[in-house]
Coordinates of C-alpha atoms in Angstrom, one line a residue:
Chain A
M1 CA -18.9 1.3 -8.1
A2 CA -19.3 -0.1 -4.6
E3 CA -22.4 -0.2 -2.4
I4 CA -22.3 0.8 1.2
S5 CA -25.1 -0.1 3.5
F6 CA -25.9 2.1 6.5
P7 CA -27.7 0.3 9.4
L8 CA -30.0 2.1 11.8
P9 CA -27.8 3.4 14.6
D10 CA -28.8 3.6 18.2
L11 CA -30.6 6.9 18.3
G12 CA -29.8 7.4 22.0
E13 CA -30.7 5.9 25.4
G14 CA -30.3 2.4 24.2
L15 CA -33.5 2.3 22.2
I16 CA -33.8 -0.8 20.1
E17 CA -36.0 0.3 17.2
A18 CA -37.5 3.3 15.4
T19 CA -40.5 3.9 13.2
V20 CA -40.1 5.5 9.8
L21 CA -42.3 8.7 9.5
D22 CA -41.2 9.9 6.2
W23 CA -38.3 9.5 3.7
L24 CA -36.7 12.7 2.6
V25 CA -34.7 11.0 -0.2
E26 CA -35.5 8.4 -2.8
P27 CA -33.5 5.8 -4.7
G28 CA -31.4 7.3 -7.5
Q29 CA -31.0 10.6 -5.7
Q30 CA -27.5 12.0 -5.0
V31 CA -27.1 13.1 -1.4
E32 CA -24.5 15.0 0.5
R33 CA -23.0 14.2 3.9
N34 CA -25.2 15.6 6.7
Q35 CA -28.2 16.1 4.4
P36 CA -31.4 15.0 6.2
I37 CA -32.4 11.6 4.7
V38 CA -35.3 10.3 6.9
E39 CA -37.7 11.3 9.7
L40 CA -37.8 8.7 12.4
E41 CA -39.8 8.4 15.6
T42 CA -38.7 6.5 18.7
S43 CA -40.6 6.0 21.9
K44 CA -38.7 9.1 23.1
S45 CA -38.8 11.6 20.2
A46 CA -39.1 12.3 16.5
L47 CA -36.0 13.3 14.7
E48 CA -34.4 13.8 11.3
L49 CA -31.4 11.6 10.6
P50 CA -28.5 13.2 8.7
S51 CA -26.7 11.2 5.9
P52 CA -23.5 9.7 7.2
Q53 CA -21.8 10.2 3.8
A54 CA -22.1 11.5 0.3
G55 CA -23.3 9.1 -2.4
K56 CA -26.1 8.0 -4.6
V57 CA -29.1 6.3 -2.8
V58 CA -29.6 2.8 -4.1
R59 CA -32.2 1.4 -1.8
I60 CA -34.2 2.5 1.3
H61 CA -35.6 0.1 3.8
G62 CA -38.9 0.6 5.6
A63 CA -42.0 2.4 4.3
P64 CA -43.6 5.1 6.5
G65 CA -45.2 3.5 9.5
E66 CA -42.9 0.5 9.5
T67 CA -40.5 -0.2 12.4
I68 CA -36.8 -0.9 11.9
N69 CA -34.6 -2.5 14.5
V70 CA -31.3 -0.9 15.5
G71 CA -28.6 -2.6 13.4
A72 CA -30.9 -3.5 10.5
P73 CA -30.3 -2.0 7.1
L74 CA -31.7 1.5 6.7
I75 CA -30.3 2.8 3.5
V76 CA -27.8 1.7 0.8
F77 CA -25.5 4.1 -1.0
E78 CA -23.5 3.7 -4.1
V79 CA -20.0 5.3 -4.0
P80 CA -17.1 5.3 -6.5
D81 CA -14.5 2.5 -6.1
D82 CA -11.7 5.0 -5.5
T83 CA -13.4 6.4 -2.4
A84 CA -10.7 6.0 0.2
G85 CA -11.0 3.9 3.3
I86 CA -12.0 5.0 6.7
V87 CA -9.3 7.7 6.8
G88 CA -7.3 9.7 4.3
T89 CA -7.9 10.9 0.8
V90 CA -7.2 9.5 -2.6
P91 CA -4.2 11.3 -4.1
K92 CA -4.8 13.0 -7.4
D93 CA -2.4 12.3 -10.2
E94 CA -1.2 15.8 -11.2
A95 CA 1.3 16.9 -13.7
P96 CA 4.6 17.4 -11.8
K97 CA 5.6 21.0 -11.1
R98 CA 9.2 22.1 -10.7
R99 CA 11.1 25.2 -9.6
V100 CA 14.6 23.7 -9.7
R101 CA 16.5 23.4 -13.0
L102 CA 19.6 21.2 -13.4
S103 CA 22.8 22.5 -14.8
A104 CA 25.9 20.4 -15.3
V105 CA 29.0 20.1 -17.4
L106 CA 29.1 16.3 -17.9
D107 CA 32.7 15.5 -18.7
E108 CA 32.5 12.0 -20.1
D109 CA 36.0 10.9 -18.9
Chain B
M1 CA -18.9 -0.5 11.0
S2 CA -20.7 -0.1 7.7
E3 CA -21.2 -3.0 5.5
T4 CA -20.0 -3.0 1.9
I5 CA -21.3 -5.2 -0.8
T6 CA -19.5 -5.2 -4.1
E7 CA -19.7 -7.4 -7.1
M8 CA -17.1 -10.1 -7.4
P9 CA -14.4 -9.5 -9.9
P10 CA -14.8 -11.9 -12.8
V11 CA -12.8 -15.1 -12.6
I12 CA -9.7 -14.8 -14.8
P13 CA -9.2 -17.5 -17.4
A14 CA -5.6 -18.7 -17.7
A15 CA -3.5 -16.6 -20.1
A16 CA -5.8 -13.7 -19.8
G17 CA -3.1 -11.5 -21.2
I18 CA -2.6 -7.9 -20.3
Q19 CA -5.3 -5.9 -18.4
Q20 CA -5.5 -2.4 -17.0
L21 CA -5.8 -2.8 -13.2
S22 CA -5.4 -0.7 -10.2
M23 CA -3.0 -2.0 -7.6
Q24 CA -6.1 -2.7 -5.4
Q25 CA -7.5 -4.9 -8.1
A26 CA -4.2 -6.5 -8.8
L27 CA -3.7 -7.4 -5.2
N28 CA -7.3 -8.6 -4.8
R29 CA -6.8 -10.9 -7.8
A30 CA -3.5 -12.2 -6.5
L31 CA -5.1 -13.1 -3.1
D32 CA -8.1 -14.7 -4.9
E33 CA -5.8 -16.9 -6.9
V34 CA -3.6 -17.8 -3.9
L35 CA -6.6 -18.8 -1.9
A36 CA -7.8 -21.0 -4.8
Q37 CA -4.4 -22.6 -5.3
N38 CA -3.4 -23.3 -1.8
P39 CA -6.1 -24.6 0.6
K40 CA -3.8 -23.9 3.6
T41 CA -3.9 -20.1 3.0
V42 CA -6.0 -18.0 5.3
I43 CA -6.5 -14.2 5.2
F44 CA -7.5 -12.2 8.2
G45 CA -7.3 -8.8 9.8
E46 CA -9.4 -5.8 10.9
D47 CA -12.3 -5.4 8.4
C48 CA -10.7 -7.9 6.0
G49 CA -13.7 -10.2 6.0
R50 CA -17.2 -8.8 5.6
L51 CA -16.2 -5.3 4.7
G52 CA -13.4 -6.4 2.3
G53 CA -10.8 -4.2 3.8
V54 CA -10.7 -0.4 4.1
F55 CA -8.6 -0.3 0.9
R56 CA -10.8 -3.0 -0.8
I57 CA -7.9 -5.4 -1.1
T58 CA -9.9 -8.4 0.2
D59 CA -13.1 -7.3 -1.4
G60 CA -15.4 -10.3 -2.2
L61 CA -12.9 -12.9 -0.9
Q62 CA -14.9 -13.9 2.1
A63 CA -18.1 -14.4 0.0
K64 CA -16.1 -16.5 -2.5
H65 CA -13.8 -18.5 -0.2
G66 CA -15.8 -18.7 3.0
E67 CA -15.7 -17.3 6.5
D68 CA -13.2 -20.0 7.6
R69 CA -10.5 -18.7 5.2
V70 CA -11.2 -14.9 5.1
F71 CA -12.3 -13.4 8.4
D72 CA -12.3 -10.4 10.6
T73 CA -10.3 -10.1 13.8
P74 CA -10.6 -7.9 16.9
L75 CA -8.7 -4.6 16.9
A76 CA -5.6 -6.2 18.4
E77 CA -2.6 -6.4 16.1
S78 CA -0.6 -8.5 18.7
G79 CA -3.4 -11.0 18.4
I80 CA -3.5 -10.9 14.6
L81 CA 0.2 -11.7 14.4
G82 CA 0.2 -14.0 17.4
M83 CA -2.5 -16.0 15.8
S84 CA -0.4 -16.1 12.6
V85 CA 2.4 -17.7 14.5
G86 CA 0.1 -20.5 15.8
L87 CA -1.5 -21.0 12.4
A88 CA 1.9 -21.3 10.7
M89 CA 3.0 -23.8 13.3
A90 CA -0.1 -25.8 12.5
G91 CA 0.7 -25.9 8.8
F92 CA -1.3 -23.0 7.5
H93 CA 0.0 -20.1 5.4
P94 CA -1.5 -17.1 7.0
I95 CA -1.8 -13.8 5.1
P96 CA -2.6 -11.3 7.8
E97 CA -3.1 -7.6 7.3
V98 CA -2.4 -4.8 9.6
Q99 CA -4.8 -2.1 8.5
F100 CA -2.3 0.7 8.5
D101 CA 1.5 0.6 9.0
G102 CA 1.4 2.5 12.2
F103 CA -0.7 -0.3 13.7
A104 CA 2.2 -2.7 13.3
Y105 CA 3.9 -1.3 16.4
P106 CA 1.6 -3.2 18.9
A107 CA 2.7 -6.4 17.1
I108 CA 6.4 -5.8 17.0
N109 CA 7.0 -8.4 19.7
Q110 CA 5.2 -11.0 17.6
I111 CA 6.9 -10.0 14.4
V112 CA 10.4 -9.6 15.7
C113 CA 10.5 -12.2 18.6
Q114 CA 8.3 -14.9 17.1
I115 CA 7.7 -14.7 13.4
A116 CA 11.2 -13.7 12.4
R117 CA 13.1 -16.3 14.5
M118 CA 10.8 -19.3 15.1
N119 CA 12.4 -21.1 12.2
Y120 CA 15.9 -20.4 13.7
R121 CA 14.8 -21.2 17.2
S122 CA 13.3 -24.5 16.2
R123 CA 16.2 -25.5 14.1
G124 CA 14.0 -25.5 11.0
T125 CA 11.2 -27.6 12.4
L126 CA 8.8 -24.7 12.7
P127 CA 9.1 -22.5 9.6
M128 CA 6.9 -19.4 9.5
P129 CA 5.3 -19.1 6.0
I130 CA 3.6 -15.8 6.9
T131 CA 2.9 -13.1 4.4
L132 CA 2.2 -9.9 6.3
R133 CA 0.4 -7.3 4.2
V134 CA 1.1 -3.7 5.5
P135 CA -0.5 -0.7 3.7
S136 CA 2.6 1.5 3.9
F137 CA 4.0 5.0 3.5
G138 CA 2.3 8.3 3.3
G139 CA 0.6 10.3 0.6
I140 CA -3.0 10.0 1.5
R141 CA -3.1 12.8 4.1
A142 CA -4.2 10.5 6.9
P143 CA -3.9 11.1 10.6
E144 CA -1.1 9.9 12.9
H145 CA -0.2 6.2 12.8
H146 CA -1.8 5.9 9.3
G147 CA 1.3 6.8 7.4
E148 CA 4.7 5.4 8.4
S149 CA 7.8 4.1 6.6
L150 CA 8.9 1.1 8.5
E151 CA 11.1 -0.6 6.0
A152 CA 14.4 0.0 7.8
L153 CA 12.9 -1.4 11.0
F154 CA 11.7 -4.6 9.4
A155 CA 14.8 -5.0 7.2
H156 CA 17.0 -4.9 10.3
V157 CA 15.4 -8.0 11.7
P158 CA 17.2 -11.2 10.8
G159 CA 14.7 -13.7 9.5
L160 CA 12.3 -11.3 7.8
K161 CA 12.2 -10.5 4.1
V162 CA 10.8 -7.2 3.0
V163 CA 9.3 -6.2 -0.4
S164 CA 7.4 -3.2 -1.7
P165 CA 5.9 -3.1 -5.2
S166 CA 5.6 0.2 -7.0
N167 CA 3.0 -0.6 -9.7
P168 CA 0.0 -2.9 -10.2
H169 CA 2.0 -5.5 -12.3
D170 CA 4.7 -6.0 -9.7
A171 CA 2.0 -5.9 -6.9
Y172 CA 0.2 -8.8 -8.5
H173 CA 3.3 -11.0 -9.2
L174 CA 5.3 -10.1 -6.1
L175 CA 2.3 -10.9 -3.8
K176 CA 1.7 -14.2 -5.4
Y177 CA 5.4 -14.9 -5.1
A178 CA 5.6 -13.8 -1.5
A179 CA 2.5 -15.8 -0.6
T180 CA 4.2 -19.0 -1.8
R181 CA 7.4 -18.6 0.1
P182 CA 8.3 -20.8 3.1
D183 CA 9.6 -17.8 5.1
P184 CA 8.0 -14.7 6.5
V185 CA 7.7 -11.8 4.1
I186 CA 6.7 -8.2 5.0
F187 CA 4.7 -7.0 2.0
M188 CA 4.6 -3.2 2.1
E189 CA 1.9 -1.8 -0.1
P190 CA 2.3 1.9 -1.1
K191 CA -1.1 3.3 -0.1
S192 CA -0.8 6.3 -2.3
R193 CA -0.5 4.1 -5.4
Y194 CA -3.5 1.9 -4.7
W195 CA -5.8 3.6 -7.1
Q196 CA -3.7 4.4 -10.2
K197 CA -4.2 1.8 -13.0
G198 CA -1.5 0.2 -15.0
P199 CA -1.0 -2.8 -17.3
V200 CA -0.8 -6.1 -15.6
D201 CA 0.2 -9.3 -17.5
L202 CA -1.9 -11.9 -15.7
T203 CA -0.3 -14.9 -17.4
P204 CA 0.4 -17.3 -14.6
A205 CA 4.0 -17.3 -13.4
A206 CA 6.2 -20.3 -14.0
A207 CA 7.0 -22.4 -11.0
D208 CA 10.5 -20.9 -10.6
T209 CA 11.2 -17.3 -9.8
T210 CA 11.6 -16.1 -13.4
A211 CA 8.2 -15.7 -15.0
P212 CA 8.2 -14.7 -18.7
D213 CA 5.4 -12.2 -17.8
G214 CA 6.2 -11.1 -14.3
G215 CA 9.9 -10.9 -15.1
N216 CA 12.4 -11.7 -12.4
L217 CA 10.6 -11.6 -9.1
T218 CA 13.5 -11.6 -6.8
G219 CA 15.7 -8.6 -7.5
A220 CA 15.5 -4.9 -8.3
R221 CA 14.0 -3.7 -11.6
V222 CA 15.3 -0.9 -13.9
A223 CA 12.2 1.3 -14.3
R224 CA 13.9 3.6 -16.7
E225 CA 17.3 3.4 -18.4
G226 CA 19.6 6.4 -18.3
R227 CA 23.3 7.3 -18.6
H228 CA 24.2 10.1 -16.2
L229 CA 22.8 9.3 -12.8
T230 CA 20.8 6.5 -11.0
L231 CA 17.8 7.3 -8.8
V232 CA 17.2 4.5 -6.4
A233 CA 13.7 4.3 -4.9
W234 CA 11.0 1.9 -3.8
G235 CA 7.2 1.9 -3.2
A236 CA 5.5 5.2 -4.0
M237 CA 8.8 7.1 -4.5
V238 CA 9.4 5.2 -7.8
S239 CA 6.6 7.0 -9.7
R240 CA 7.9 10.3 -8.3
C241 CA 11.4 9.5 -9.4
L242 CA 10.1 8.7 -12.9
Q243 CA 8.5 12.1 -13.0
V244 CA 11.8 13.7 -11.9
A245 CA 13.6 11.7 -14.7
E246 CA 11.3 13.2 -17.2
L247 CA 12.0 16.7 -15.9
A248 CA 15.7 16.1 -15.8
A249 CA 15.6 15.0 -19.4
E250 CA 14.4 18.6 -20.3
D251 CA 17.7 19.8 -18.9
G252 CA 19.7 17.2 -20.8
I253 CA 20.3 14.9 -17.9
D254 CA 19.6 11.3 -18.6
I255 CA 18.5 9.5 -15.5
E256 CA 18.2 5.9 -14.7
V257 CA 15.5 4.9 -12.2
L258 CA 16.1 1.7 -10.2
D259 CA 13.1 0.3 -8.4
L260 CA 14.7 -1.6 -5.6
R261 CA 11.5 -3.7 -4.9
W262 CA 13.2 -6.1 -2.4
L263 CA 14.4 -4.1 0.7
K264 CA 15.7 -7.3 2.3
P265 CA 17.6 -8.8 0.8
I266 CA 18.7 -5.8 -1.3
D267 CA 19.9 -6.5 -4.8
A268 CA 23.4 -5.2 -4.4
E269 CA 24.4 -6.5 -7.9
A270 CA 21.7 -4.5 -9.6
L271 CA 22.8 -1.4 -7.7
A272 CA 26.4 -1.9 -8.7
R273 CA 25.5 -2.7 -12.3
S274 CA 23.5 0.5 -12.7
V275 CA 25.8 2.9 -10.9
A276 CA 28.9 1.4 -12.6
K277 CA 27.3 2.7 -15.8
T278 CA 26.0 6.1 -14.5
R279 CA 28.7 6.7 -11.9
R280 CA 26.3 8.9 -9.8
A281 CA 23.6 7.9 -7.5
V282 CA 20.8 9.5 -5.4
V283 CA 18.6 7.4 -3.1
V284 CA 15.1 8.6 -2.3
H285 CA 12.9 7.4 0.5
E286 CA 10.1 8.7 2.7
A287 CA 11.5 7.4 6.0
P288 CA 13.6 9.7 8.2
L289 CA 17.2 10.1 7.1
T290 CA 19.1 8.8 10.2
S291 CA 19.5 5.0 10.0
G292 CA 17.2 4.9 7.1
L293 CA 17.6 2.3 4.4
G294 CA 19.2 4.9 2.2
A295 CA 22.3 4.6 4.2
E296 CA 22.4 0.8 3.5
V297 CA 21.9 1.5 -0.2
A298 CA 24.6 4.2 -0.2
Q299 CA 27.1 1.8 1.4
L300 CA 26.3 -1.0 -1.1
I301 CA 26.8 1.4 -4.0
T302 CA 30.0 2.7 -2.5
Q303 CA 31.4 -0.7 -1.9
G304 CA 30.5 -1.9 -5.4
C305 CA 31.5 1.3 -7.3
F306 CA 34.0 3.1 -5.2
D307 CA 36.5 3.4 -8.0
T308 CA 34.2 4.9 -10.5
L309 CA 31.8 7.0 -8.4
K310 CA 32.0 10.7 -9.4
A311 CA 30.4 11.9 -6.1
P312 CA 29.3 10.6 -2.7
V313 CA 25.9 8.9 -2.9
E314 CA 23.3 11.6 -2.0
R315 CA 20.2 10.8 0.1
V316 CA 16.9 12.7 -0.3
T317 CA 14.6 11.5 2.5
G318 CA 12.0 12.4 5.0
F319 CA 13.2 14.4 8.1
D320 CA 14.1 13.1 11.5
V321 CA 10.7 13.8 12.9
P322 CA 7.6 11.7 13.5
Y323 CA 5.8 11.1 10.2
P324 CA 3.5 14.2 9.9
S325 CA -0.2 13.8 9.3
G326 CA -2.5 15.6 6.9
D327 CA -1.4 18.7 5.1
L328 CA 2.2 18.7 6.5
E329 CA 2.9 15.5 4.5
D330 CA 3.8 17.6 1.5
E331 CA 6.6 19.3 3.4
Y332 CA 8.0 16.0 4.6
I333 CA 7.8 13.5 1.7
P334 CA 10.6 14.2 -0.8
N335 CA 9.1 16.3 -3.5
I336 CA 10.2 17.0 -7.1
D337 CA 12.3 20.0 -6.2
R338 CA 14.1 18.3 -3.3
I339 CA 15.0 15.4 -5.5
L340 CA 16.2 17.7 -8.2
F341 CA 18.4 19.6 -5.7
G342 CA 19.9 16.3 -4.6
I343 CA 20.7 15.4 -8.2
Q344 CA 22.2 18.9 -8.7
R345 CA 24.5 18.4 -5.7
V346 CA 25.8 15.2 -7.2
L347 CA 26.2 16.7 -10.6
E348 CA 28.2 19.6 -9.2
Y349 CA 30.5 17.6 -7.0
R350 CA 34.2 17.7 -8.0
R351 CA 36.9 15.6 -6.4
G352 CA 39.9 17.4 -4.7

């Protein structure tokens, strides 16, 4: 298993930090991509941040009321080692299927 | 870019024997050992350092060997390969990575005009000990530029050697071998085979090219013995040809599978040896048909076995179109049935 850390992104308009209002997930929980994971407040607005990926939550950073800088660790996921890179999918090893059959008279001359 | 932290693979004691490893793990271990053995080796590329590579091949190497030896580069392949030239001139052994094969195109000038011919141009005073790792071929349903089949292009360039492993064991030994050569080697890793595990004999190879464990590291390898027909393949197509051989056996056709491994230089003797026995050959590759490496293989077989061939060498390949992305891949990459059809055409052929 590999751990993937997700840092706090720029939430818009070049803001440099955000305050945690409430965590919607906890360590050990399995989350899906786009599932809301945390409520954050910036000097402009309050918002729910969707999960960037599926995985098991390993750690969360920042208790409610604490401020996190953009680029600092926000949440750490655990994902299987065979999760593909940035693009593509891991091919599945499936039993070969065939439609063509061979027929031959093999003269062993 | 997200940050990935993964536990280091355990250090392997000498004579660790046989382990089940994925090709990713086998390549990672090979690079780890090469870094430990030769202080002049350096590894770099996009996301190779802190992230450990998008395919995890350089995972943990920066933490273990330091940021001076394993590091990230900007998104500029011409720079990655240009820097490799300079490092090689300065006495280093660079092991650069282009993240996906399609990203090699912006560095063709550096690869063809500098890396391949600097040794020649300098009358041997500036050898280019560069091992270029290229995650290659299709099979992972990636978008454009993330699946290509560039072996014919590289093999055509004088001064380059080209190799592609088909299983974790060969990946481990061929990478360690390639990374100790004095000349540039293009190391084409079949992406779609990165995750499958296989037995790897980790016993350190002897100083020469013939390791008792790794076997002969320079030529082709018979992946399966057979009597009636030789399937020639490399990279990801080897495992598919082994599946086809199993199916053909159900029909009473005994197929030999030759894993070519080295695409430059090609092991012409192994081709001749195999086809002299089977008298029929089909070559399978993912690249487009026209001017593909299958033509070279077919000619070498014809030259070596013209008197005994029962049929012209058949080619089962990709089509003469840009490498398709995503779901269309299955229509492009030679599948089981297309290979079986190719075999049937050869079996049916009658002279005169």
